Amino acid sequence: MGAMIELVDVVKRYGDVVACNRLNLAVDQGELVTLLGASGCGKTTALRCITGSLRPDGGRIIIDGRDVTDVPTHKRNIGVVFQNFALFPHLTVVDNVGYPLRVRGVRSAERRERAIEALRLVRLDGLGGRFPRELSGGQQQRVGLARAIVYEPTVILFDEPLSNLDAKLRLEMREEIASLKDRLGFTSIYVTHDQEEALSLSDRIAVMKDGVVHQVGRPTEIYGAPKTAFVAEFLGNPNRLTGVCVERTEDQVVVEADGQRIAAIAESDTPKVGERAVVYVRPESVRIRNGTASADESTLRATVVRSAFLGDSTEYILSLSDSVSWHLRLEHTTRLTVGEAVDLSALRAGCRAFALGESADDGTHRGASAEA
Amino acid sequence: MTAVAVAAGARIRPRVGPGLSRLITYTFLLAFVLYVLSPFLAILVTSIAQDWFGGRILPGSLTLRWFDWAFNVTNLPGVMANSFIIAGLTIAISLVIGIPTAWALGRRHVRARNVLMTLILLPKTVPPITFALGLSREFYSFDLVDTHLGVALAHTTLALPFVVLIMSATFAGLDERVLEAGRVCGGNWFRNLVHLVLPMAMPGLMASVLFTFVTSFNEFTLTLVTYGPDTLTLTVQTYLAIGDGFLEVASAISVVLLVPSVILLLLIQRQIRPENILGGVKGL
Ligand SMILES: Nc1ncnc2c1ncn2[C@@H]1O[C@H](COP(=O)(O)OP(=O)(O)OP(=O)(O)O)[C@@H](O)[C@H]1O
Ligand SMILES: Nc1ncnc2c1ncn2[C@@H]1O[C@H](COP(=O)(O)OP(=O)(O)OP(=O)(O)O)[C@@H](O)[C@H]1O
Ligand SMILES: [Mg+2]
Ligand SMILES: [Mg+2]
């Protein structure tokens, strides 16, 4: 089966800002693909190009085999769930949900029936007579969801639908969207800047930065094998160490920083000897060393700077040098005291090295380049 | 809670008891109300009074004769019809010109926005008589004097600023994201206009219609230079009656003139809160 949604070289500029820079993405039937990226990287812009609210400066948009680049929004037959809900304030919940049916000429009795059915699907039965202002944030977003699914569009777009909800509700709604998708089988693009949301909800993730897709892949691929420094930095909240590549063999790259050496797995694009490099280390690959390190672990010296109790575990901030601090979560069975010197072991499989070229990909100037 | 408030009040004004302070407050309030209402009272009484000359405090007797005169001698129904026709035309013209202008000002990026706003406000800021003079010269050359359309056009220059200000604030207040949601839901521009934009803009529209009506219905200066025998309005008729020395008849016409305004005032007070309508209006 071909792609349900296809973006081909989509370009969108606002003056000097290139919000989407030759975006390519293909979403298969029934798939949920997440656009993941920091604020301002062009996620909403990409979505608005798909809905037709924005006309791309270049490229094509194809939905279900039909080139819709020049089709007006109201003829694209897409469901959208908005970040700010965007409900019609003067209409009741039932009329809000029924609006897509109303403009499609569905008679009022059937409209009502189907709206109530959609409300039942999002577990909002009985609130149909209220106005949006009489609902809590979570309930409003459910109405938004019901309005998007009520006319059974084949494609539903989500623009950070959960970002205005509290943490608990966010989890709940995430589950709900996943189960709705399983039941109704729609194809969707889901925009978020929340990596956990992306990892848990997506069939595939497209990681974006400054209008460019850096990597597309299944959550495990994106997390386990990031292709660029940005992707590695963006997901999994890694520790980092910046230094110079001092050794490169068949299966590992060694980077030295402030007298400490760390080994990372070698890949085709890893840095050459003598080049400046950054190593990203997954927190779960770091442990307190007791006894000797195995062959695939590097040993690093650190001092405990601070600790934070998190309930099920304690997070320690460890200083490797004046400028480098790492964080490490430990079960309560291991206790460290502030000021204590410890030896850390970093598993090679959890370490990735990237060359620090001139390019903006080094991840250090992320904020600055987003503003530029 | 109340006890605390009273105690605090007592401490601030130890010499004035609550009774006295209340008395002072009500005296001022009453004076204010009398000041505002007394002209209306005078008109009302004059319009139904007989033998109310000299130093008499109360009229000798009451009568509906002046209303009778007003209706028969001055063709009040015809004059009233003129006022309504002209007000209706003014509303129509003001909305037709004002709504698209307001849409552009409120929702689009207009380059000369400030210049435009100043231009729209100009007729309201210059002395009416100056503006009337220019207008009358123009109207004579276009043969618009003594036509309903002509008088309505003159009134439109006064009503339009209101309509543009109110409607551009209303339109600017519409949530673009909600309108986008309407399009995404599949509504074409016309359906979204009817089902979404109009209902959401309704308070502003109502206010525009009411303000325009009152402006036209009560307008005097511009009417004076554009009216003719066929387009005599209630305000001008009142003025003519005063000029002819028929104070009682003039009062009777005035009472008729007041009725729509009072009804509208009550409507506005009940339905529309000024802060909602003018909340976003700048430069009024
Ligand atoms: N109407 C506009 N005019 C000018 N620049 C714009 C406009 N809309 C967006 N931009 C710029 O385009 C870039 C991408 O914006 P976009 O809204 O797509 O980001 P986003 O990824 O959705 O961010 P967020 O996560 O904060 O919603 C940003 O730099 C933004 O400042
Ligand atoms: N004006 C109203 N009329 C009727 N019911 C209302 C009104 N406002 C809120 N409710 C109801 O009261 C309950 C609590 O609403 P509230 O907005 O306080 O929740 P909340 O804790 O802020 O939730 P959220 O995290 O979703 O914003 C909800 O069930 C809501 O439907
Ligand atoms: Mg956005
Ligand atoms: Mg709330």
XYZ file of C-alpha atoms and ligand atoms in Angstrom:
720
model
C 0.000 0.000 0.000
C 1.303 3.442 -0.915
C 1.790 6.356 1.393
C -1.343 7.999 2.728
C 0.302 11.366 3.332
C 3.322 12.438 1.386
C 5.341 15.627 1.671
C 7.712 16.154 -1.231
C 10.387 18.815 -0.871
C 8.029 21.145 0.987
C 9.512 24.591 1.503
C 7.925 27.387 3.505
C 9.582 30.720 4.238
C 8.524 33.630 6.406
C 10.721 36.414 5.068
C 14.230 35.278 5.927
C 13.137 32.436 8.175
C 12.938 29.094 6.423
C 10.368 27.335 8.581
C 10.294 24.209 6.403
C 13.362 23.426 4.372
C 12.762 20.751 1.725
C 10.686 18.577 3.999
C 10.186 14.993 2.856
C 7.966 12.592 4.706
C 5.771 9.659 3.795
C 3.174 8.317 6.186
C 1.648 4.942 5.470
C -1.993 4.006 5.828
C -2.895 3.583 9.494
C 0.458 4.835 10.695
C 1.068 7.488 13.342
C 4.170 9.521 12.612
C 5.377 12.117 15.071
C 7.087 15.352 14.146
C 9.368 15.864 17.105
C 11.454 18.976 17.582
C 12.178 21.959 19.742
C 9.911 24.986 19.809
C 10.079 26.994 16.586
C 11.545 24.247 14.424
C 8.652 24.386 11.968
C 6.324 21.624 13.131
C 3.164 23.700 13.118
C 4.173 25.252 9.816
C 4.491 21.783 8.275
C 1.085 20.813 9.642
C -0.553 23.998 8.367
C 0.865 23.284 4.913
C -0.857 19.899 5.038
C -4.194 21.397 6.109
C -3.892 24.085 3.464
C -3.887 26.982 5.900
C -0.473 27.828 4.457
C 0.549 27.615 0.837
C 4.054 26.130 0.601
C 6.613 28.123 -1.367
C 7.780 24.920 -2.988
C 7.122 21.198 -3.098
C 3.991 19.069 -3.266
C 1.586 17.643 -0.731
C -0.112 14.390 -1.612
C -2.923 12.855 0.402
C -4.290 9.444 -0.483
C -2.704 9.606 -3.916
C -4.205 13.014 -4.711
C -2.026 16.069 -5.103
C -3.743 18.584 -2.800
C -1.134 21.338 -2.972
C -3.625 23.632 -4.707
C -6.788 22.321 -3.063
C -8.391 24.731 -0.559
C -8.477 23.694 3.094
C -12.170 22.926 3.261
C -11.936 20.376 0.458
C -9.040 18.403 1.916
C -11.136 16.299 4.287
C -8.619 16.274 7.112
C -9.325 16.124 10.825
C -7.249 18.408 13.019
C -6.895 18.507 16.784
C -5.554 21.893 17.823
C -3.207 22.720 20.669
C -5.515 25.451 21.956
C -8.662 23.379 21.270
C -10.094 26.035 18.900
C -13.692 25.155 19.714
C -16.519 27.351 18.456
C -17.410 29.387 21.549
C -21.004 30.144 20.527
C -21.974 26.536 19.821
C -22.797 23.801 22.312
C -20.602 20.724 22.520
C -22.942 18.713 20.320
C -23.065 21.496 17.725
C -19.289 21.877 17.838
C -18.828 18.199 17.119
C -21.624 18.285 14.557
C -20.201 21.224 12.613
C -18.127 19.158 10.153
C -21.293 17.151 9.428
C -23.407 20.283 9.111
C -21.173 21.743 6.405
C -21.320 18.391 4.649
C -25.089 18.610 4.480
C -25.901 15.881 7.003
C -29.421 16.262 8.347
C -29.859 17.494 11.875
C -31.174 14.265 13.418
C -28.374 12.136 12.007
C -25.878 14.856 12.821
C -26.883 14.798 16.421
C -26.753 11.033 16.594
C -23.267 10.862 15.129
C -22.001 13.724 17.295
C -23.251 11.962 20.398
C -21.606 8.753 19.227
C -18.294 10.580 18.720
C -18.627 12.135 22.167
C -19.189 8.685 23.605
C -15.970 7.519 21.929
C -14.018 10.219 23.754
C -15.929 9.475 26.969
C -17.838 12.740 27.115
C -21.382 11.413 27.130
C -23.895 13.659 28.768
C -22.025 16.930 28.320
C -23.386 17.649 24.840
C -25.579 20.525 25.949
C -22.781 22.543 27.530
C -20.831 25.356 25.979
C -17.049 25.066 25.644
C -16.506 27.661 28.382
C -18.328 25.375 30.796
C -15.810 22.581 30.355
C -12.430 21.923 31.900
C -9.315 21.908 29.708
C -9.253 18.139 29.382
C -12.919 18.003 28.469
C -12.450 20.735 25.842
C -9.656 18.786 24.234
C -11.869 15.709 24.114
C -14.487 17.766 22.287
C -11.748 18.812 19.862
C -10.894 15.171 19.376
C -14.525 14.217 18.816
C -14.908 17.022 16.275
C -11.878 15.705 14.391
C -13.063 12.091 14.195
C -16.801 12.611 13.741
C -16.784 12.650 9.948
C -14.369 9.734 9.797
C -11.588 11.454 7.890
C -8.824 9.172 6.718
C -6.190 11.587 7.969
C -6.049 13.253 11.376
C -3.413 15.779 12.355
C -2.548 16.569 15.952
C -0.750 19.795 16.852
C 0.600 19.355 20.382
C -2.864 18.318 21.547
C -1.763 17.557 25.091
C 0.529 20.460 25.859
C -2.198 22.496 27.558
C -3.170 19.675 29.890
C -1.785 18.724 33.275
C 0.687 15.849 33.577
C -1.772 13.199 34.707
C -4.400 14.105 32.146
C -1.728 14.100 29.474
C -0.932 10.455 30.172
C -4.607 9.579 30.160
C -5.302 11.378 26.868
C -2.229 9.815 25.314
C -3.665 6.383 26.036
C -6.989 7.506 24.686
C -5.556 8.719 21.394
C -3.639 5.475 20.991
C -6.725 3.362 21.594
C -8.881 5.538 19.313
C -6.303 5.102 16.589
C -6.362 1.334 17.025
C -10.147 1.250 16.856
C -10.691 3.712 14.010
C -7.522 3.064 12.023
C -6.905 6.631 10.884
C -3.579 7.807 9.545
C -2.014 10.604 11.518
C 0.772 13.081 11.902
C 1.295 14.056 15.488
C 3.276 17.136 16.424
C 4.969 17.346 19.791
C 8.096 18.549 21.520
C 7.692 15.953 24.258
C 10.046 13.043 23.573
C 8.292 10.685 25.935
C 4.994 11.305 24.186
C 6.650 10.751 20.821
C 8.446 7.569 21.869
C 5.386 5.987 23.447
C 2.763 6.927 20.870
C 4.468 6.748 17.489
C 4.929 4.098 14.885
C 7.694 6.279 13.542
C 9.277 9.564 14.611
C 10.646 12.335 12.418
C 13.077 14.462 14.400
C 13.118 18.049 13.144
C 15.429 20.964 13.665
C 15.310 24.363 11.982
C 12.886 23.208 9.327
C 14.889 20.111 8.400
C 14.065 16.492 9.206
C 17.220 14.994 10.724
C 16.119 11.412 11.017
C 13.011 9.323 10.513
C 12.642 5.965 12.134
C 10.922 3.744 14.651
C 11.190 4.953 18.257
C 13.756 2.257 19.099
C 15.901 3.246 16.112
C 15.753 6.919 16.876
C 16.577 6.346 20.497
C 19.110 3.567 20.020
C 20.891 4.717 16.902
C 20.701 8.482 16.499
C 22.206 9.592 13.204
C 23.142 13.142 14.153
C 24.374 14.844 17.274
C 21.118 16.766 17.446
C 19.005 13.621 17.543
C 21.281 12.066 20.156
C 21.069 15.159 22.307
C 17.349 15.673 21.875
C 16.225 12.219 22.959
C 16.883 10.460 26.202
C 18.364 13.370 28.096
C 21.967 12.146 27.652
C 25.137 13.129 29.450
C 27.783 14.668 27.228
C 31.518 14.953 27.095
C 33.355 17.122 24.570
C 36.993 16.459 23.690
C 39.355 15.194 20.997
C 39.264 11.868 19.231
C 42.471 10.032 20.152
C 41.859 6.560 18.821
C 39.707 4.926 16.228
C 39.531 1.221 15.604
C 37.213 -1.249 13.958
C 34.708 -1.264 16.789
C 35.333 1.786 18.911
C 36.229 5.471 18.997
C 38.027 6.878 21.997
C 37.591 10.517 22.950
C 39.736 12.255 25.521
C 38.556 15.244 27.535
C 40.261 16.842 30.519
C 42.425 13.759 30.984
C 39.437 11.389 30.971
C 38.942 8.848 28.207
C 35.680 7.430 27.010
C 35.012 4.796 24.369
C 31.999 4.998 22.053
C 30.782 2.633 19.372
C 32.227 3.289 15.961
C 30.043 4.142 13.027
C 30.828 5.254 9.523
C 30.376 8.919 10.325
C 32.203 8.976 13.664
C 35.099 11.414 14.101
C 38.642 10.833 12.865
C 41.693 10.857 15.116
C 42.682 14.407 16.030
C 39.218 15.830 15.368
C 37.147 17.521 18.043
C 34.278 15.317 19.070
C 31.283 15.095 21.373
C 30.206 11.887 23.067
C 26.599 11.402 24.199
C 26.130 8.898 26.974
C 22.737 7.433 27.855
C 22.182 7.797 31.602
C 21.047 4.178 31.822
C 24.453 3.070 30.493
C 26.324 4.683 33.359
C 26.836 3.001 36.725
C 28.960 3.407 39.820
C 31.949 1.135 39.371
C 32.565 -1.508 41.978
C 35.361 -3.876 41.228
C 36.999 -3.821 37.820
C 35.489 -2.512 34.628
C 34.728 -4.961 31.839
C 36.334 -4.598 28.433
C 33.412 -2.701 26.959
C 33.244 -0.086 29.703
C 35.193 3.129 30.185
C 36.056 4.379 33.635
C 35.619 8.036 34.517
C 36.317 9.907 37.741
C 33.676 12.204 39.182
C 32.711 14.092 42.316
C 29.189 14.194 43.731
C 27.925 17.775 43.622
C 24.248 17.566 44.475
C 21.475 15.085 45.019
C 17.745 15.264 44.411
C 15.247 12.830 45.895
C 12.754 11.681 43.234
C 10.647 9.206 45.144
C 11.510 5.902 43.556
C 15.130 6.903 43.039
C 17.639 9.652 43.714
C 19.275 11.747 41.054
C 22.877 12.776 41.601
C 24.657 15.578 39.811
C 28.249 14.526 39.280
C 31.070 16.766 38.205
C 33.647 15.245 35.823
C 35.552 18.494 35.441
C 34.942 22.176 35.996
C 32.756 22.434 32.949
C 31.218 18.974 32.682
C 28.523 17.658 34.920
C 26.502 14.523 34.457
C 23.341 13.295 36.046
C 22.815 9.797 37.284
C 19.792 8.117 38.799
C 20.375 5.484 41.448
C 18.076 3.224 43.398
C 18.063 3.832 47.104
C 20.255 0.772 47.682
C 23.242 2.839 46.593
C 23.821 6.044 48.492
C 26.348 8.704 47.673
C 27.268 11.698 49.781
C 27.915 15.143 48.423
C 31.661 15.734 47.982
C 32.408 12.043 47.589
C 34.712 10.964 44.736
C 33.369 8.081 42.665
C 34.440 5.983 39.702
C 31.882 5.703 36.929
C 31.596 3.013 34.307
C 30.105 3.945 30.949
C 28.957 1.099 28.740
C 30.320 1.523 25.225
C 27.040 0.501 23.602
C 25.352 3.483 25.256
C 27.905 6.005 23.991
C 27.824 7.721 20.592
C 30.519 9.999 19.243
C 29.996 12.767 16.693
C 32.546 15.013 15.053
C 32.297 18.637 16.103
C 32.632 20.293 12.733
C 31.824 23.871 11.835
C 28.281 22.790 11.192
C 25.470 23.862 13.461
C 24.788 20.206 14.176
C 26.968 20.073 17.255
C 23.963 20.706 19.423
C 25.711 23.329 21.540
C 24.193 26.303 19.771
C 20.722 24.925 19.479
C 19.028 27.825 21.179
C 21.068 30.420 19.349
C 20.507 29.016 15.881
C 16.788 28.622 16.504
C 16.600 32.313 17.240
C 18.728 33.366 14.286
C -17.046 40.762 57.925
C -19.721 43.445 57.739
C -19.071 44.405 61.326
C -15.417 44.866 60.525
C -16.230 47.041 57.532
C -18.583 49.191 59.568
C -16.038 49.513 62.335
C -13.391 50.543 59.845
C -15.730 53.094 58.308
C -16.535 54.489 61.730
C -12.880 54.911 62.518
C -12.242 56.865 59.326
C -15.219 59.200 59.739
C -15.740 59.333 63.476
C -17.958 62.425 63.515
C -20.361 61.596 60.727
C -22.801 58.877 61.632
C -23.937 56.392 58.984
C -27.331 58.103 58.745
C -25.869 61.495 57.928
C -23.361 60.164 55.454
C -26.134 58.334 53.674
C -28.225 61.501 53.606
C -25.408 63.450 51.982
C -24.836 60.728 49.399
C -28.511 60.617 48.472
C -28.802 64.387 48.272
C -26.039 64.539 45.708
C -27.446 61.610 43.787
C -30.888 63.197 43.710
C -29.451 66.508 42.537
C -27.622 64.734 39.746
C -30.690 62.795 38.655
C -32.819 65.946 38.699
C -30.215 67.834 36.697
C -30.109 65.147 34.018
C -33.830 64.477 33.943
C -35.278 67.967 34.372
C -35.178 68.908 30.662
C -37.058 65.732 29.856
C -39.523 66.462 32.608
C -40.047 69.983 31.283
C -40.712 68.686 27.772
C -43.005 65.987 29.004
C -45.056 68.367 31.122
C -45.139 71.075 28.431
C -46.417 68.566 25.890
C -49.513 67.791 27.956
C -49.986 71.053 29.860
C -52.600 73.708 29.396
C -52.568 77.183 30.959
C -48.998 76.844 32.188
C -47.823 80.430 32.017
C -46.326 83.017 34.293
C -45.288 81.946 37.725
C -47.485 78.887 37.936
C -45.757 75.899 39.421
C -48.206 73.355 38.029
C -50.184 73.601 34.814
C -53.802 74.579 35.094
C -55.019 71.419 33.394
C -53.765 68.554 31.243
C -54.523 68.025 27.561
C -53.581 65.949 24.539
C -54.288 68.902 22.241
C -50.633 69.520 21.404
C -50.178 65.979 20.226
C -53.309 66.399 18.144
C -51.826 69.541 16.593
C -48.513 67.844 16.039
C -50.167 64.981 14.206
C -52.582 67.060 12.127
C -50.958 70.395 11.505
C -47.419 69.210 10.945
C -48.062 65.820 9.291
C -46.221 64.009 12.033
C -46.729 60.493 10.557
C -45.066 61.550 7.328
C -42.201 63.203 9.186
C -41.796 60.166 11.386
C -41.712 57.939 8.306
C -38.946 60.138 6.869
C -36.926 59.758 10.052
C -37.268 55.980 9.975
C -36.551 55.661 6.251
C -33.470 57.822 6.564
C -32.281 55.920 9.643
C -32.830 52.615 7.839
C -30.907 53.803 4.801
C -28.122 55.100 7.028
C -27.849 51.720 8.737
C -27.737 49.918 5.403
C -25.116 52.220 3.870
C -23.010 52.321 7.031
C -22.934 48.534 7.322
C -22.254 47.963 3.632
C -19.315 50.364 3.668
C -18.274 49.867 7.268
C -18.125 46.083 7.562
C -15.664 45.421 4.735
C -13.566 48.406 5.851
C -13.603 47.136 9.426
C -12.687 43.623 8.260
C -9.690 44.997 6.404
C -8.630 47.168 9.334
C -9.241 44.528 11.970
C -7.998 41.381 10.296
C -5.594 42.302 7.536
C -2.320 44.065 7.522
C -3.252 47.514 6.206
C -0.320 49.731 5.410
C -1.854 53.183 5.848
C -3.943 52.044 8.812
C -3.356 55.164 10.912
C -4.094 57.550 8.074
C -7.258 55.611 7.318
C -8.385 55.664 10.940
C -7.817 59.424 11.114
C -9.801 59.931 7.925
C -12.663 57.860 9.245
C -12.733 59.811 12.477
C -12.455 63.227 10.786
C -16.193 63.950 10.376
C -16.634 63.314 14.097
C -13.805 65.547 15.217
C -14.373 68.754 13.211
C -17.147 71.182 14.276
C -20.383 69.822 12.793
C -21.351 73.137 11.266
C -18.056 73.354 9.360
C -18.519 69.895 8.014
C -22.166 70.648 7.198
C -21.207 73.666 5.149
C -18.823 71.690 2.958
C -21.307 68.865 2.655
C -24.180 71.113 1.558
C -22.132 72.644 -1.263
C -21.225 69.166 -2.447
C -24.809 67.958 -2.211
C -26.182 70.855 -4.219
C -23.808 70.065 -7.054
C -24.823 66.367 -7.001
C -28.536 67.095 -6.699
C -28.739 65.078 -3.483
C -30.494 67.732 -1.411
C -34.007 66.787 -0.301
C -33.647 63.100 -1.132
C -33.799 60.363 1.487
C -30.579 58.964 0.078
C -28.890 62.352 0.374
C -29.800 62.888 4.013
C -28.870 59.286 4.785
C -25.497 59.790 3.093
C -24.908 62.848 5.256
C -25.788 60.839 8.380
C -23.547 58.017 7.221
C -20.505 60.257 7.546
C -21.263 60.455 11.256
C -22.327 56.844 11.831
C -19.564 55.227 9.809
C -16.764 55.956 12.311
C -18.771 54.167 15.005
C -19.435 51.196 12.788
C -15.819 50.916 11.649
C -14.447 51.268 15.171
C -16.846 48.813 16.744
C -16.685 46.279 13.936
C -12.909 46.397 13.483
C -12.500 45.784 17.215
C -15.023 42.961 16.961
C -13.296 41.394 13.960
C -9.845 41.815 15.484
C -11.158 39.980 18.516
C -12.208 36.935 16.490
C -9.862 34.045 17.136
C -8.106 33.228 13.856
C -7.477 29.711 15.094
C -11.193 29.151 15.548
C -11.828 30.355 11.998
C -9.058 28.051 10.803
C -10.804 25.220 12.631
C -13.955 26.107 10.685
C -12.132 25.746 7.374
C -10.447 22.529 8.444
C -13.858 21.143 9.411
C -14.861 21.594 5.802
C -16.786 24.863 5.837
C -16.341 27.065 2.771
C -16.049 30.796 3.323
C -19.778 31.402 3.026
C -20.794 28.724 5.511
C -18.125 29.849 7.946
C -19.327 33.427 7.527
C -22.929 32.499 8.279
C -22.345 29.873 10.964
C -19.221 31.178 12.676
C -18.247 34.780 11.886
C -21.705 36.350 12.054
C -22.763 34.754 15.346
C -19.421 35.549 16.926
C -19.594 39.152 15.668
C -23.263 39.557 16.651
C -22.762 41.760 19.720
C -20.709 44.186 17.650
C -23.224 44.110 14.817
C -26.114 44.823 17.171
C -24.218 47.699 18.734
C -23.405 49.112 15.304
C -27.034 49.000 14.226
C -28.259 50.621 17.430
C -25.638 53.362 17.428
C -26.251 54.086 13.769
C -29.975 54.268 14.311
C -29.679 56.668 17.220
C -27.127 58.791 15.385
C -29.348 59.181 12.339
C -32.638 59.502 14.184
C -31.335 62.278 16.433
C -29.120 64.048 13.905
C -29.773 67.773 13.457
C -26.906 69.861 12.066
C -26.261 67.909 8.863
C -29.957 67.310 8.323
C -30.587 71.030 8.427
C -28.399 71.613 5.363
C -29.584 68.601 3.377
C -33.308 68.312 4.101
C -36.161 69.613 2.048
C -39.983 69.528 2.156
C -39.973 65.824 1.260
C -37.332 64.799 3.759
C -38.345 66.685 6.863
C -37.243 64.710 9.936
C -38.492 64.772 13.512
C -35.552 66.793 14.795
C -35.906 69.469 12.115
C -39.686 69.534 12.580
C -39.168 70.138 16.289
C -36.802 72.971 15.477
C -39.252 74.528 13.027
C -42.066 74.318 15.573
C -39.911 76.124 18.124
C -39.107 78.743 15.507
C -42.795 79.257 14.864
C -43.323 79.830 18.563
C -45.320 76.659 19.176
C -43.404 75.504 22.222
C -46.088 73.012 23.234
C -46.258 71.434 19.798
C -42.471 71.276 19.662
C -42.518 69.507 23.009
C -45.095 67.025 21.780
C -42.920 66.203 18.741
C -39.910 65.896 21.018
C -41.685 63.336 23.125
C -42.364 61.287 20.001
C -38.720 61.766 19.047
C -37.638 60.477 22.429
C -39.531 57.206 22.300
C -37.169 55.192 20.076
C -34.122 56.500 21.920
C -35.544 55.484 25.272
C -36.470 52.049 23.964
C -32.965 51.634 22.577
C -31.417 52.804 25.801
C -33.326 50.154 27.709
C -32.355 47.544 25.110
C -28.701 48.464 25.320
C -28.758 48.489 29.078
C -30.236 45.039 29.171
C -28.525 43.274 26.334
C -25.222 44.870 25.690
C -22.532 45.788 28.121
C -20.498 48.686 26.834
C -17.249 47.181 28.112
C -17.825 44.171 25.883
C -18.373 46.236 22.779
C -15.809 48.916 23.348
C -13.355 46.748 25.213
C -10.986 46.566 22.298
C -11.648 49.944 20.744
C -8.684 52.244 20.772
C -8.720 55.938 20.043
C -12.422 56.500 20.596
N 3.230 33.944 10.600
C 4.573 33.909 10.773
N 5.339 34.952 10.367
C 6.674 34.920 10.522
N 7.352 33.907 11.066
C 6.650 32.839 11.486
C 5.231 32.791 11.365
N 4.800 31.621 11.882
C 5.890 30.972 12.296
N 7.009 31.690 12.059
C 8.400 31.279 12.349
O 8.648 30.067 11.699
C 9.366 29.192 12.550
C 8.596 27.901 12.721
O 7.406 28.171 13.446
P 6.372 27.027 13.851
O 5.191 27.682 14.461
O 6.144 26.141 12.703
O 7.206 26.277 14.985
P 6.785 25.028 15.873
O 7.783 23.970 15.596
O 5.364 24.703 15.691
O 7.061 25.610 17.321
P 6.228 25.349 18.674
O 6.687 24.023 19.198
O 6.698 26.481 19.539
O 4.778 25.416 18.357
C 9.627 29.939 13.832
O 10.945 30.472 13.774
C 8.609 31.036 13.823
O 9.110 32.176 14.474
N -19.119 27.258 33.841
C -19.317 25.946 34.101
N -20.561 25.424 34.035
C -20.767 24.107 34.287
N -19.798 23.224 34.625
C -18.534 23.690 34.703
C -18.222 25.067 34.428
N -16.893 25.238 34.570
C -16.405 24.029 34.912
N -17.373 23.101 34.997
C -17.189 21.695 35.383
O -16.562 21.648 36.653
C -15.555 20.633 36.691
C -14.205 21.218 37.084
O -13.780 22.136 36.078
P -12.399 22.908 36.152
O -12.277 23.737 34.941
O -12.280 23.563 37.484
O -11.369 21.676 36.102
P -9.777 21.715 36.119
O -9.346 21.045 37.355
O -9.254 23.066 35.825
O -9.493 20.729 34.891
P -8.393 20.834 33.696
O -7.151 20.331 34.276
O -8.961 19.926 32.660
O -8.339 22.278 33.280
C -15.577 19.973 35.310
O -16.318 18.786 35.368
C -16.260 20.985 34.413
O -17.003 20.341 33.405
Mg 3.613 24.882 16.996
Mg -8.376 24.161 34.185
